Coordinates of C-alpha atoms in Angstrom, one line a residue:
M1 CA -85.7 8.3 -17.3
A2 CA -83.7 6.8 -14.4
A3 CA -86.4 4.2 -13.9
D4 CA -85.5 2.6 -17.3
W5 CA -82.3 1.4 -15.8
L6 CA -83.9 -0.5 -12.8
G7 CA -83.1 -4.2 -13.0
S8 CA -80.1 -3.8 -15.2
L9 CA -77.1 -5.9 -14.4
V10 CA -74.0 -3.6 -14.1
S11 CA -70.4 -3.8 -13.1
I12 CA -68.9 -0.9 -11.1
N13 CA -65.2 -0.5 -10.8
C14 CA -64.2 1.6 -7.7
G15 CA -60.5 1.4 -8.1
E16 CA -57.8 -0.8 -6.5
T17 CA -58.8 0.1 -2.9
L18 CA -62.5 -0.6 -3.1
G19 CA -62.5 -3.2 -5.9
V20 CA -65.2 -4.2 -8.3
Y21 CA -68.9 -4.6 -7.6
Q22 CA -71.6 -6.3 -9.7
G23 CA -75.3 -6.4 -9.1
K24 CA -78.8 -5.3 -10.4
V25 CA -79.7 -1.7 -10.3
S26 CA -82.3 -1.1 -7.6
S27 CA -82.4 2.7 -7.7
V28 CA -80.8 5.7 -9.4
D29 CA -81.0 9.2 -7.8
Q30 CA -79.9 11.9 -10.2
D31 CA -80.2 14.7 -7.6
S32 CA -77.8 13.0 -5.1
Q33 CA -75.8 11.4 -7.9
T34 CA -76.0 7.9 -6.4
I35 CA -76.8 4.4 -7.7
S36 CA -77.8 1.4 -5.6
L37 CA -77.3 -2.3 -6.4
R38 CA -79.2 -5.2 -4.9
Q39 CA -77.8 -8.7 -4.4
P40 CA -74.3 -7.3 -4.9
F41 CA -71.1 -9.2 -5.4
H42 CA -67.7 -7.8 -4.4
N43 CA -64.7 -9.1 -6.4
G44 CA -66.6 -12.2 -7.2
M45 CA -67.9 -12.9 -3.7
K46 CA -71.4 -12.4 -2.5
C47 CA -71.7 -9.4 -0.2
P48 CA -73.2 -9.9 3.3
V49 CA -75.5 -6.9 2.8
P50 CA -78.6 -7.1 0.5
E51 CA -77.9 -3.6 -1.1
V52 CA -75.0 -1.3 -1.7
T53 CA -75.2 2.4 -2.6
F54 CA -72.4 4.2 -4.6
S55 CA -71.8 7.9 -5.1
A56 CA -70.6 9.3 -8.4
M57 CA -67.3 10.1 -6.7
D58 CA -66.8 6.4 -5.9
I59 CA -67.0 5.2 -9.5
K60 CA -64.1 5.0 -11.8
E61 CA -65.8 2.8 -14.5
L62 CA -69.3 1.5 -15.0
K63 CA -70.3 -1.3 -17.4
I64 CA -73.8 -2.5 -18.4
L65 CA -73.7 -6.3 -18.5
E66 CA -77.4 -7.0 -19.1
I67 CA -80.6 -4.9 -19.6
P68 CA -84.0 -6.4 -18.6
G69 CA -85.5 -8.1 -21.6
G70 CA -82.5 -7.7 -23.8
G71 CA -79.3 -9.4 -22.6
A72 CA -75.7 -8.2 -22.7
P73 CA -75.0 -5.2 -24.9
A74 CA -73.4 -5.9 -28.2
G75 CA -69.7 -5.2 -28.8
Q76 CA -68.9 -5.5 -25.0
T77 CA -65.5 -3.8 -24.4
D78 CA -63.8 -1.8 -21.7
S79 CA -65.3 1.4 -23.0
G80 CA -68.1 0.3 -25.4
S81 CA -70.7 0.0 -22.7
T82 CA -69.3 2.5 -20.2
A83 CA -71.5 5.4 -19.2
H84 CA -70.1 8.9 -19.6
N85 CA -71.3 12.3 -18.3
G86 CA -74.0 13.7 -20.5
R87 CA -74.0 10.6 -22.8
S88 CA -76.4 7.7 -22.9
T89 CA -75.4 4.0 -22.5
K90 CA -76.2 2.0 -25.6
G91 CA -78.5 -0.9 -25.4
P92 CA -78.4 -4.2 -27.3
D93 CA -80.1 -2.7 -30.4
S94 CA -77.6 0.1 -30.6
T95 CA -80.3 2.8 -30.0
P96 CA -79.6 5.4 -27.4
S97 CA -81.4 5.1 -24.1
S98 CA -83.1 8.1 -22.6
A99 CA -81.6 8.0 -19.1
P100 CA -78.2 9.5 -18.5
M101 CA -75.8 7.8 -15.9
A102 CA -73.7 9.4 -13.2
V103 CA -70.1 10.6 -13.9
P104 CA -67.4 8.2 -12.6
R105 CA -65.1 10.1 -10.2
K106 CA -62.7 9.2 -7.4
G107 CA -64.0 8.8 -3.9
S108 CA -65.0 6.3 -1.2
S109 CA -67.9 3.8 -1.2
S110 CA -70.8 3.9 1.2
S111 CA -70.4 0.1 1.7
R112 CA -66.9 -1.4 1.8
G113 CA -65.8 -5.0 1.9
N114 CA -62.6 -6.9 1.9
N115 CA -60.2 -6.0 -0.9
Q116 CA -60.1 -9.3 -2.8
A117 CA -58.9 -10.3 -6.3
T118 CA -60.8 -8.7 -9.2
P119 CA -62.6 -11.3 -11.3
K120 CA -61.7 -11.8 -14.9
K121 CA -63.7 -9.8 -17.5
N122 CA -66.3 -11.6 -19.4
G123 CA -65.0 -12.6 -22.8
M124 CA -68.2 -14.1 -24.1
K125 CA -69.7 -12.5 -27.2
N126 CA -73.4 -11.7 -27.5
G127 CA -75.4 -14.2 -29.5
G128 CA -73.1 -17.1 -28.8
G129 CA -74.5 -20.6 -28.1
L130 CA -72.5 -21.0 -24.9
K131 CA -74.0 -20.0 -21.5
N132 CA -73.0 -16.6 -20.2
K133 CA -70.3 -16.8 -17.5
D134 CA -71.9 -14.0 -15.6
D135 CA -75.0 -16.0 -15.2
E136 CA -73.0 -18.8 -13.7
C137 CA -71.4 -16.4 -11.2
F138 CA -74.3 -14.1 -10.4
G139 CA -77.4 -15.9 -11.3
D140 CA -80.1 -17.0 -8.8
P141 CA -79.3 -20.8 -9.1
L142 CA -76.0 -20.0 -7.1
D143 CA -78.1 -19.1 -4.1
E144 CA -79.9 -22.4 -4.2
V145 CA -76.6 -24.3 -4.3
L146 CA -75.2 -22.4 -1.4
D147 CA -78.3 -23.1 0.7
T148 CA -77.9 -26.8 0.2
D149 CA -75.8 -28.5 2.9
F150 CA -73.3 -31.2 1.7
D151 CA -74.2 -34.7 2.9
F152 CA -70.8 -35.9 4.3
E153 CA -72.2 -39.1 5.8
G154 CA -74.0 -40.1 2.7
N155 CA -70.9 -39.4 0.5
L156 CA -68.7 -41.4 2.9
A157 CA -71.1 -44.3 2.8
L158 CA -70.4 -44.6 -0.9
F159 CA -66.7 -45.3 -0.2
D160 CA -65.9 -49.0 0.1
K161 CA -62.7 -48.9 2.0
A162 CA -62.1 -52.7 2.1
A163 CA -62.6 -53.0 -1.6
V164 CA -60.2 -50.2 -2.4
F165 CA -57.4 -51.5 -0.2
S166 CA -57.9 -55.0 -1.6
E167 CA -57.5 -53.6 -5.1
I168 CA -54.4 -51.8 -4.1
E169 CA -52.8 -54.9 -2.6
T170 CA -53.7 -56.9 -5.6
S171 CA -52.1 -54.3 -7.9
V172 CA -48.9 -54.2 -5.7
K173 CA -48.6 -58.0 -5.8
R174 CA -48.9 -58.2 -9.6
S175 CA -46.4 -55.4 -10.2
G176 CA -44.0 -57.0 -7.7
A177 CA -44.2 -60.3 -9.4
R178 CA -43.6 -58.8 -12.8
S179 CA -40.6 -56.7 -11.7
R180 CA -39.0 -59.8 -10.1
G181 CA -39.8 -62.0 -13.1
T182 CA -41.3 -64.7 -10.9
P183 CA -44.7 -66.2 -11.5
S184 CA -45.7 -66.4 -7.9
E185 CA -47.2 -63.4 -6.1
R186 CA -45.3 -62.3 -3.1
T187 CA -46.7 -60.2 -0.2
P188 CA -44.8 -56.9 0.0
A189 CA -42.7 -56.3 3.1
R190 CA -44.4 -54.4 5.9
Y191 CA -42.4 -52.1 8.1
R192 CA -43.0 -50.6 11.5
H193 CA -43.0 -46.8 12.0
D194 CA -39.5 -47.0 13.6
E195 CA -37.9 -49.2 11.0
N196 CA -35.6 -48.0 8.2
I197 CA -36.9 -49.1 4.8
L198 CA -33.5 -48.5 3.2
E199 CA -31.2 -51.5 3.2
A200 CA -27.9 -50.9 5.1
E201 CA -24.9 -52.9 6.1
P202 CA -25.4 -54.8 9.4
I203 CA -24.1 -53.0 12.5
V204 CA -20.9 -54.6 14.0
Y205 CA -21.2 -54.1 17.7
R206 CA -17.8 -55.4 18.5
Q207 CA -15.6 -52.8 16.8
I208 CA -12.8 -52.7 19.4
M209 CA -10.5 -55.7 19.7
V210 CA -7.7 -55.8 22.3
P211 CA -4.8 -58.3 22.5
Q212 CA -5.5 -59.1 26.1
S213 CA -8.8 -58.6 27.8
G214 CA -8.8 -56.6 31.1
G215 CA -11.4 -59.0 32.5
K216 CA -14.4 -56.8 32.1
E217 CA -16.5 -55.5 29.2
Y218 CA -18.8 -52.5 28.9
C219 CA -21.2 -51.3 26.2
T220 CA -22.4 -47.9 25.1
D221 CA -26.0 -46.6 24.8
A222 CA -25.9 -47.7 21.1
G223 CA -24.8 -51.2 22.1
L224 CA -21.2 -51.0 21.0
V225 CA -18.9 -53.2 23.0
V226 CA -16.0 -51.5 24.8
P227 CA -13.6 -53.9 26.4
S228 CA -11.5 -52.9 29.4
I229 CA -7.7 -53.1 29.3
S230 CA -5.0 -53.7 31.9
Y231 CA -3.1 -50.9 33.5
E232 CA 0.1 -52.1 31.8
L233 CA -1.5 -51.9 28.3
H234 CA -3.0 -48.5 29.2
K235 CA 0.5 -47.2 30.3
K236 CA 2.1 -48.5 27.1
L237 CA -0.6 -46.8 25.0
L238 CA 0.1 -43.4 26.7
C239 CA 3.9 -43.9 26.2
V240 CA 3.4 -44.5 22.4
A241 CA 1.1 -41.5 22.2
E242 CA 3.6 -39.3 23.9
R243 CA 6.3 -40.5 21.5
H244 CA 4.1 -39.4 18.6
G245 CA 3.6 -35.9 20.0
L246 CA 0.6 -36.3 22.3
T247 CA 2.5 -34.9 25.3
L248 CA 1.4 -35.0 28.9
E249 CA 0.4 -31.4 28.7
R250 CA -2.0 -32.1 25.9
R251 CA -3.5 -35.1 27.7
L252 CA -3.9 -33.0 30.9
E253 CA -5.8 -30.4 28.9
M254 CA -8.1 -32.9 27.2
A255 CA -8.8 -34.7 30.5
G256 CA -9.5 -31.4 32.2
V257 CA -11.9 -30.2 29.5
C258 CA -13.8 -33.5 29.4
A259 CA -14.0 -33.8 33.2
S260 CA -15.2 -30.2 33.6
Q261 CA -17.9 -30.7 30.9
M262 CA -19.1 -33.7 32.8
A263 CA -19.0 -31.9 36.1
L264 CA -20.9 -28.9 34.7
T265 CA -23.6 -31.3 33.5
L266 CA -23.8 -33.0 36.9
L267 CA -24.1 -29.5 38.6
G268 CA -27.2 -28.7 36.6
G269 CA -25.9 -27.4 33.3
P270 CA -28.0 -24.6 31.8
N271 CA -30.7 -24.9 34.5
R272 CA -28.1 -23.9 37.2
L273 CA -25.4 -22.0 35.5
T274 CA -27.2 -18.9 34.0
P275 CA -26.4 -15.2 34.3
K276 CA -29.6 -14.7 36.3
N277 CA -28.4 -17.3 38.9
V278 CA -25.0 -15.8 39.9
H279 CA -26.1 -15.5 43.5
Q280 CA -26.3 -19.4 43.7
R281 CA -22.9 -20.4 42.3
P282 CA -22.3 -24.1 42.8
T283 CA -19.4 -25.1 45.0
V284 CA -17.0 -27.9 44.1
A285 CA -14.4 -29.4 46.4
L286 CA -11.4 -30.8 44.5
L287 CA -9.2 -33.3 46.3
C288 CA -5.8 -33.8 44.6
G289 CA -2.7 -35.8 45.4
P290 CA 0.9 -35.1 44.3
H291 CA 0.9 -37.1 41.1
V292 CA -0.4 -36.9 37.5
R293 CA -3.9 -37.7 38.6
G294 CA -3.8 -34.7 40.8
A295 CA -2.6 -32.5 37.9
Q296 CA -5.6 -33.7 35.9
G297 CA -7.9 -32.7 38.7
I298 CA -6.3 -29.2 38.9
S299 CA -6.8 -28.8 35.1
C300 CA -10.5 -29.7 35.6
G301 CA -10.8 -27.2 38.5
R302 CA -9.3 -24.4 36.3
H303 CA -12.0 -24.9 33.6
L304 CA -14.7 -25.1 36.2
A305 CA -13.6 -21.8 37.8
N306 CA -13.6 -20.2 34.3
H307 CA -17.3 -21.1 34.1
E308 CA -18.1 -19.3 37.3
V309 CA -18.0 -22.3 39.6
H310 CA -16.7 -21.8 43.1
V311 CA -13.8 -24.2 43.3
I312 CA -11.9 -25.1 46.5
L313 CA -8.7 -27.1 45.7
F314 CA -7.1 -29.3 48.4
L315 CA -3.5 -30.2 47.7
P316 CA -1.1 -31.1 50.6
N317 CA 2.2 -29.2 50.9
F318 CA 5.2 -31.1 49.6
V319 CA 8.9 -30.0 49.3
K320 CA 9.1 -31.2 45.7
M321 CA 6.3 -31.1 43.2
L322 CA 6.0 -32.5 39.7
E323 CA 6.5 -30.0 37.0
S324 CA 3.0 -30.7 35.6
I325 CA 1.4 -29.9 39.0
T326 CA 3.5 -26.7 39.3
N327 CA 2.3 -25.5 35.9
E328 CA -1.3 -26.4 36.5
L329 CA -1.2 -24.6 39.9
T330 CA 0.2 -21.4 38.2
L331 CA -2.7 -21.4 35.8
F332 CA -5.3 -22.2 38.5
S333 CA -4.1 -19.3 40.6
K334 CA -5.2 -16.9 37.8
T335 CA -8.8 -18.0 37.9
G336 CA -9.6 -16.8 41.4
G337 CA -10.2 -20.2 42.8
K338 CA -9.3 -21.1 46.4
Q339 CA -6.4 -23.4 47.3
V340 CA -6.0 -25.0 50.7
S341 CA -3.4 -27.5 52.1
S342 CA -5.2 -28.6 55.2
V343 CA -8.5 -30.5 55.5
K344 CA -9.5 -28.1 58.3
D345 CA -9.8 -25.4 55.7
L346 CA -12.4 -27.3 53.7
P347 CA -16.1 -26.4 54.1
D348 CA -18.0 -27.9 57.0
S349 CA -21.3 -27.8 55.2
P350 CA -22.0 -30.1 52.2
V351 CA -20.8 -28.9 48.8
D352 CA -22.5 -29.5 45.5
L353 CA -19.9 -31.9 44.2
V354 CA -16.6 -33.6 45.3
I355 CA -14.0 -34.5 42.6
N356 CA -11.7 -37.2 43.8
C357 CA -8.1 -37.2 42.4
L358 CA -6.4 -38.5 45.6
D359 CA -5.4 -42.0 44.4
C360 CA -2.5 -43.0 42.2
H361 CA -2.1 -46.0 39.9
E362 CA 1.5 -46.8 41.1
N363 CA 2.0 -45.4 44.6
A364 CA -0.3 -47.2 47.0
F365 CA 1.7 -46.1 50.0
L366 CA -0.1 -42.7 49.9
R367 CA -3.0 -44.3 51.7
D368 CA -0.9 -44.6 54.8
Q369 CA -0.2 -40.9 55.1
A370 CA -2.1 -38.7 57.5
W371 CA -3.2 -36.1 54.9
Y372 CA -4.7 -38.8 52.7
R373 CA -6.7 -40.4 55.5
A374 CA -7.9 -37.0 56.7
A375 CA -9.1 -36.1 53.1
V376 CA -10.9 -39.4 52.8
D377 CA -12.7 -39.0 56.1
W378 CA -13.8 -35.5 55.1
A379 CA -15.1 -36.8 51.7
N380 CA -17.0 -39.6 53.4
R381 CA -18.5 -37.3 56.0
N382 CA -19.6 -34.7 53.5
R383 CA -22.8 -35.8 52.0
A384 CA -22.0 -34.5 48.4
P385 CA -21.9 -36.9 45.4
V386 CA -18.4 -37.9 44.3
L387 CA -16.9 -37.9 40.8
S388 CA -13.6 -39.8 40.5
I389 CA -11.2 -38.9 37.6
D390 CA -9.1 -41.7 36.2
P391 CA -9.4 -44.0 39.3
P392 CA -6.8 -46.8 39.7
V393 CA -7.4 -50.5 39.4
S394 CA -7.2 -52.0 42.9
T395 CA -8.1 -55.3 44.4
Q396 CA -9.1 -53.4 47.6
E397 CA -12.2 -51.2 47.8
Q398 CA -11.8 -47.6 46.9
A399 CA -11.3 -45.4 49.9
V400 CA -14.0 -42.9 48.7
D401 CA -17.2 -44.3 47.3
A402 CA -17.9 -42.6 44.0
K403 CA -21.2 -42.1 42.2
W404 CA -19.4 -41.6 38.9
S405 CA -16.0 -42.5 37.5
L406 CA -14.3 -41.1 34.4
C407 CA -11.9 -43.2 32.5
L408 CA -9.5 -42.0 29.8
G409 CA -9.2 -43.5 26.3
L410 CA -10.2 -47.0 27.2
P411 CA -11.7 -48.2 30.5
L412 CA -9.9 -50.1 33.2
P413 CA -11.6 -52.9 35.1
L414 CA -12.9 -50.9 38.0
A415 CA -14.4 -52.1 41.3
E416 CA -18.1 -52.0 42.0
N417 CA -17.9 -48.9 44.3
A418 CA -16.5 -46.9 41.3
G419 CA -20.1 -46.0 40.5
R420 CA -21.3 -45.4 37.0
V421 CA -18.4 -45.5 34.5
Y422 CA -17.9 -42.8 31.9
L423 CA -15.3 -42.8 29.1
C424 CA -13.7 -39.6 27.7
D425 CA -11.8 -39.1 24.5
I426 CA -8.3 -37.7 25.2
G427 CA -7.4 -37.4 21.5
I428 CA -5.4 -40.6 20.8
P429 CA -5.3 -41.2 17.0
R430 CA -6.4 -44.6 15.7
H431 CA -3.0 -45.7 14.3
I432 CA -1.5 -45.3 17.8
F433 CA -4.1 -47.9 19.1
Q434 CA -3.1 -50.2 16.3
E435 CA 0.6 -49.8 17.2
V436 CA 0.0 -51.4 20.6
G437 CA -2.2 -54.1 19.1
I438 CA -5.6 -52.6 19.6
N439 CA -8.1 -52.7 16.6
Y440 CA -9.9 -49.4 17.4
H441 CA -13.0 -47.7 16.1
S442 CA -14.2 -44.6 18.0
P443 CA -17.3 -45.3 20.1
F444 CA -17.8 -41.6 20.9
G445 CA -19.8 -40.5 17.9
C446 CA -20.5 -36.7 18.3
K447 CA -19.5 -36.6 22.0
F448 CA -16.3 -36.5 24.0
S449 CA -17.7 -38.2 27.0
I450 CA -20.1 -41.2 26.9
P451 CA -21.6 -43.5 29.6
L452 CA -20.7 -47.1 29.8
H453 CA -22.8 -50.0 31.1
S454 CA -21.5 -53.2 32.6
T455 CA -22.3 -56.3 30.5

């Protein structure tokens, strides 16, 4: 009868989707072809419900693990204890039982859980002296263990932190003394979180040596010393560079790129220049004179205009222009930037940035001309910050007070009103510095423009 199977421990395989269930048979209904398990486990995990009912259509394979009063059936295999339709499941004494079991067929379970990993099959043989693994997984003592809370405070009180660390330090000292071959015990070195434990060569902060000091020294953010040089040595350096192929056009392009990169950063960088902010394009007023410094400014303005900056270029009219200025103006005209020759055409309202390229290293008489004084007056009245590109060395105060000044290659000893000094790399190779007597190591690292600090 079906009642004979009550209390038996069985394993029901419902396929890959539903998984494997184990538990004790609580009821068998032959009319509805169902079987119920109490205290069920699903894929080795205890189910949250006290009882699960299966239909014959749910079951693919059924194994009898233990019969009340007997134990696990003998010769336990995948098919030796599996119930079949119209056949009895064999008990431990190999005598047929009188109650037929339901037919395993495909279907869906009346109680579903998470599809977890199927536990390994029991490989224990009946009659062995070892404890049954199923008892360890599904026995009642497991419930008692789960109901007991772990005493974290009591377990932590058993750990003597001071004694453990003392033992570790003693062990380190002994091993260190043995490795060094010295009888004395030496305390291991202790490092801060920001110190490098790997030994390295000491940093040489003075890596640039000049034959004649320009009278002023700067240093980078990393502490490297960058000495200034005189204008005569700077001019000699550029002449040697041009003789080796670093022509004026190449230097103008490098100076324009570095200056425009710095100007874009000063204008706000990615916070200002985005496709969603085209209605608020920054405006830059570019003041240039008829010399190489002016050509550098025009090159900078061309790159700014290519980056959607509204550039207004001021350059006075002259009968004869330098070839470098003529070439730069031709390129600038292709960008859509605005060029004016009168200060009256400059904006009345403040602009975002003023780039000053009015001064010249060699021609100080430009300051006496009317266009120069008018441009200086406009720059001083306009409340925009000023960036000076390659400002000259002068014993007099600069006509336009700058917030930033950008030097090329190596800095010149600038006046105090030059603002914060930056240095840009214009691509002069190291051996060209050595040819003019400068022992040079690049201070730029991964950048082309770096800030300098007065020492």
